[in-house]
Structures are given as C-alpha cells and as structure tokens.
Coordinates of C-alpha atoms in Angstrom, one line a residue:
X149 CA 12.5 31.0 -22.0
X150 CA 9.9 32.9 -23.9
X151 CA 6.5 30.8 -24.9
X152 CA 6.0 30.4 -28.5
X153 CA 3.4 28.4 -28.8
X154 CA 0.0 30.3 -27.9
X155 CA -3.1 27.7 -28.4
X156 CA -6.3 28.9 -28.8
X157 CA -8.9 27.4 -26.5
X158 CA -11.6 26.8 -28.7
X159 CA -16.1 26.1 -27.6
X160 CA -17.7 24.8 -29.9
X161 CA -21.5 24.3 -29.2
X162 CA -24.6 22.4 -30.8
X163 CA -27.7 21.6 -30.1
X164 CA -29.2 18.0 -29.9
X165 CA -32.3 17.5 -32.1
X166 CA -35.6 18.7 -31.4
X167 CA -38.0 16.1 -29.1
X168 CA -40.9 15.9 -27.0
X169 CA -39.7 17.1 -23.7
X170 CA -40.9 13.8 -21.8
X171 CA -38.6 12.0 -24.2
X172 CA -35.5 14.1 -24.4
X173 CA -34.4 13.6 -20.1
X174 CA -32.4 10.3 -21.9
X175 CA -31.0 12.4 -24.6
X176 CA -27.0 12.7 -25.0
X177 CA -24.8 14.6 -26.3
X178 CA -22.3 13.6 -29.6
X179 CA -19.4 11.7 -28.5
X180 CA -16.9 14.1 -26.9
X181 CA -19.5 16.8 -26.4
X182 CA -20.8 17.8 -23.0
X183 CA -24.2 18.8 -22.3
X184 CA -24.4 21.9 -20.3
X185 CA -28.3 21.7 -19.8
X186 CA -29.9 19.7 -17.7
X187 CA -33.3 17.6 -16.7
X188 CA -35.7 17.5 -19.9
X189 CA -33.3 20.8 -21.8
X190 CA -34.4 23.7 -22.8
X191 CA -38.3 24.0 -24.6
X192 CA -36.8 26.4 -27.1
X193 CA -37.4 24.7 -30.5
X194 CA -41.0 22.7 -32.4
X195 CA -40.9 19.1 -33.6
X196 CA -43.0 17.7 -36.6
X197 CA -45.1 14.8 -37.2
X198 CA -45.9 14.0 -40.9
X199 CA -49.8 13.2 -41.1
X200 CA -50.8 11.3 -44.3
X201 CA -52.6 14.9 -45.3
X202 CA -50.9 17.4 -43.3
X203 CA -47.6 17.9 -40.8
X204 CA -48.4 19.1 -37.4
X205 CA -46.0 20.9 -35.2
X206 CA -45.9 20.1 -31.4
X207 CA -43.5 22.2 -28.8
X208 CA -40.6 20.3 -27.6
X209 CA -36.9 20.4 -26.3
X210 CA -33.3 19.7 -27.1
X211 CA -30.0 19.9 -25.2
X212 CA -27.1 22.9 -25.6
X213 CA -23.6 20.8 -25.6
X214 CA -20.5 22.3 -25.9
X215 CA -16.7 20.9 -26.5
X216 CA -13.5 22.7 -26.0
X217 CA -10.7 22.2 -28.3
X218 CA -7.2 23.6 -28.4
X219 CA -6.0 24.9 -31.6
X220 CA -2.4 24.9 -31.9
X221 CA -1.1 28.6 -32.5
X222 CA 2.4 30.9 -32.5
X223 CA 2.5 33.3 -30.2
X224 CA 3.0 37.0 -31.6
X225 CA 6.0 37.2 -32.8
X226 CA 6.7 33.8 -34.0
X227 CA 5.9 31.6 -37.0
X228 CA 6.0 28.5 -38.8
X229 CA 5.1 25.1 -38.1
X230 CA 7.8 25.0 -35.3
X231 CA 6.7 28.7 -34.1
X232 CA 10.6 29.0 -34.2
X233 CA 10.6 32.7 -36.6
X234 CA 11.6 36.1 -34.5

C-alpha cells in the first residue's frame, strides 16, 4: 500500500514583544506556541518609553517561540482532495 498522503511539517516562529529583561522571565508564549528560549530571552531587540517631550529607547529582551503544524499534502504522484489521482 503506497502512501498518498505526504504532510508537510510546518515551524512557524515569532517573537514575544520587546521588555525590560527583569520583566520578561514571566513572559509566555501565544497559546499553542512553545518558547524555545529560556531564563530572561534573548537581549536582541530595544524598548521605548514615550516622554512628554521625547521617546527614549532602553535595551531589552523577548522570547523566540516556535509551533509546528502539519499541512496536509499528496505525495508525488497523486492529487486531489482525496490524493486518490495516478
């Protein structure tokens, strides 16, 4: 019995927003995400605070998440929504 159906695994990955790294050790992911960094993240991005004349911009850290998905596919060879065509 040949496979039709070939899904694709699918990562998709964000990042959470950017906060000061004290604050961002509570930080989670989206629902259904999975964060893949760990302790306060990853002090790769800057964070803003709007002064009544000016906006300063402090260094600060977020969180890499990922999610897998699979997305249905047809093997080579076959098609349709049944993956049933030779």
């Amino acid at each position: 019995q040949m496979k039709k159906q070939c899904d694709q695994k699918l990562l998709i990955r964000m990042k959470t927003e950017c906060v000061p790294c004290s604050l961002n050790l509570g930080t989670q992911c989206p629902a259904g995400y999975t964060k893949i960094t760990n302790g306060t993240g990853i002090p790769d991005c800057r964070y803003y605070l709007e002064m009544k004349t000016h906006t300063l911009s402090f260094p600060g850290c977020r969180h890499h998440c990922v999610k897998e998905f699979e997305q249905p596919e047809c093997c080579q060879g076959h098609w349709g929504p049944d993956c049933m065509g030779e």
